[in-house]
Short mmCIF file of C-alpha atoms in Angstrom, two decimals:
data_model
loop_
_atom_site.label_atom_id
_atom_site.label_comp_id
_atom_site.label_asym_id
_atom_site.label_seq_id
_atom_site.Cartn_x
_atom_site.Cartn_y
_atom_site.Cartn_z
CA UNK X 1 21.73 28.58 55.24
CA UNK X 2 23.21 28.05 51.82
CA UNK X 3 24.55 24.63 50.84
CA UNK X 4 26.65 23.64 47.84
CA UNK X 5 24.94 20.59 46.37
CA UNK X 6 27.28 18.65 44.07
CA UNK X 7 25.35 15.39 43.73
CA UNK X 8 23.36 16.58 40.72
CA UNK X 9 20.57 19.09 40.52
CA UNK X 10 17.53 19.77 42.69
CA UNK X 11 14.95 22.05 41.10
CA UNK X 12 12.23 21.88 43.73
CA UNK X 13 11.91 24.48 46.43
CA UNK X 14 10.74 23.72 49.94
CA UNK X 15 9.94 25.92 52.89
CA UNK X 16 8.55 25.32 56.35
CA UNK X 17 7.11 28.17 58.39
CA UNK X 18 6.90 27.81 62.19
CA UNK X 19 6.29 24.06 61.80
CA UNK X 20 2.74 24.96 60.77
CA UNK X 21 2.88 25.45 56.99
CA UNK X 22 4.89 23.54 54.43
CA UNK X 23 5.46 24.36 50.75
CA UNK X 24 7.05 22.28 48.02
CA UNK X 25 7.11 23.03 44.31
CA UNK X 26 9.09 24.29 41.36
CA UNK X 27 8.11 27.94 41.65
CA UNK X 28 10.70 30.52 42.59
CA UNK X 29 9.82 32.17 45.88
CA UNK X 30 10.19 35.74 44.63
CA UNK X 31 7.71 38.29 43.29
CA UNK X 32 8.31 37.37 39.64
CA UNK X 33 8.13 33.63 40.18
CA UNK X 34 4.97 33.88 42.23
CA UNK X 35 3.24 36.39 39.96
CA UNK X 36 4.26 35.57 36.37
CA UNK X 37 5.68 32.06 36.13
CA UNK X 38 3.27 29.24 35.49
CA UNK X 39 4.88 26.77 37.82
CA UNK X 40 3.23 24.98 40.67
CA UNK X 41 3.52 24.18 44.32
CA UNK X 42 1.69 22.54 47.15
CA UNK X 43 0.97 24.25 50.45
CA UNK X 44 -0.21 22.25 53.43
CA UNK X 45 -0.73 22.45 57.17
CA UNK X 46 -0.67 18.65 57.54
CA UNK X 47 1.88 17.70 60.22
CA UNK X 48 2.85 14.45 58.42
CA UNK X 49 3.52 16.41 55.22
CA UNK X 50 5.69 18.91 57.12
CA UNK X 51 7.60 16.10 58.84
CA UNK X 52 8.26 14.50 55.42
CA UNK X 53 9.53 17.82 54.01
CA UNK X 54 11.98 18.02 56.91
CA UNK X 55 13.09 14.41 56.43
CA UNK X 56 13.74 14.90 52.69
CA UNK X 57 15.63 18.16 53.31
CA UNK X 58 17.78 16.55 55.99
CA UNK X 59 18.47 13.60 53.67
CA UNK X 60 19.42 15.93 50.78
CA UNK X 61 21.77 17.98 52.96
CA UNK X 62 23.28 15.05 54.86
CA UNK X 63 27.04 15.39 54.88
CA UNK X 64 26.97 18.87 53.32
CA UNK X 65 28.47 21.84 55.10
CA UNK X 66 26.86 25.25 54.79
CA UNK X 67 28.75 27.74 52.63
CA UNK X 68 30.29 30.28 54.97
CA UNK X 69 30.29 34.02 54.44
CA UNK X 70 34.05 33.86 53.99
CA UNK X 71 33.80 31.15 51.28
CA UNK X 72 31.15 33.18 49.47
CA UNK X 73 33.34 36.27 49.57
CA UNK X 74 36.34 34.28 48.29
CA UNK X 75 34.60 32.81 45.23
CA UNK X 76 36.42 33.30 41.93
CA UNK X 77 36.49 36.53 39.98
CA UNK X 78 34.51 34.97 37.09
CA UNK X 79 31.61 34.17 39.42
CA UNK X 80 31.73 37.67 40.90
CA UNK X 81 31.83 39.24 37.41
CA UNK X 82 28.83 37.20 36.27
CA UNK X 83 26.87 38.25 39.37
CA UNK X 84 27.81 41.90 38.76
CA UNK X 85 26.76 41.79 35.09
CA UNK X 86 23.49 39.98 35.80
CA UNK X 87 22.46 42.22 38.71
CA UNK X 88 20.77 44.94 36.58
CA UNK X 89 18.58 42.41 34.74
CA UNK X 90 18.06 39.91 37.60
CA UNK X 91 14.32 40.59 37.81
CA UNK X 92 13.90 39.68 34.14
CA UNK X 93 15.60 36.27 34.41
#
């Protein structure tokens, strides 16, 4: 799900896999971020840690509605143009 967060900025990334592994950090979860960026993250199998990740995520997204496919398709032409122009160099950013 994709949420529009308008309360400020959140830079951290979190992920939970099958309620068994939890990750939090500033690294981008793509091949460039994981291979070349010198950012950090914490991976754990601790159930209390995973429960806390869920609690924080639910708190951050409380009251937010997911962006629908229709809303994404109806975004302004400037946003679409920027995405189009950035696409060829996206792996370098």
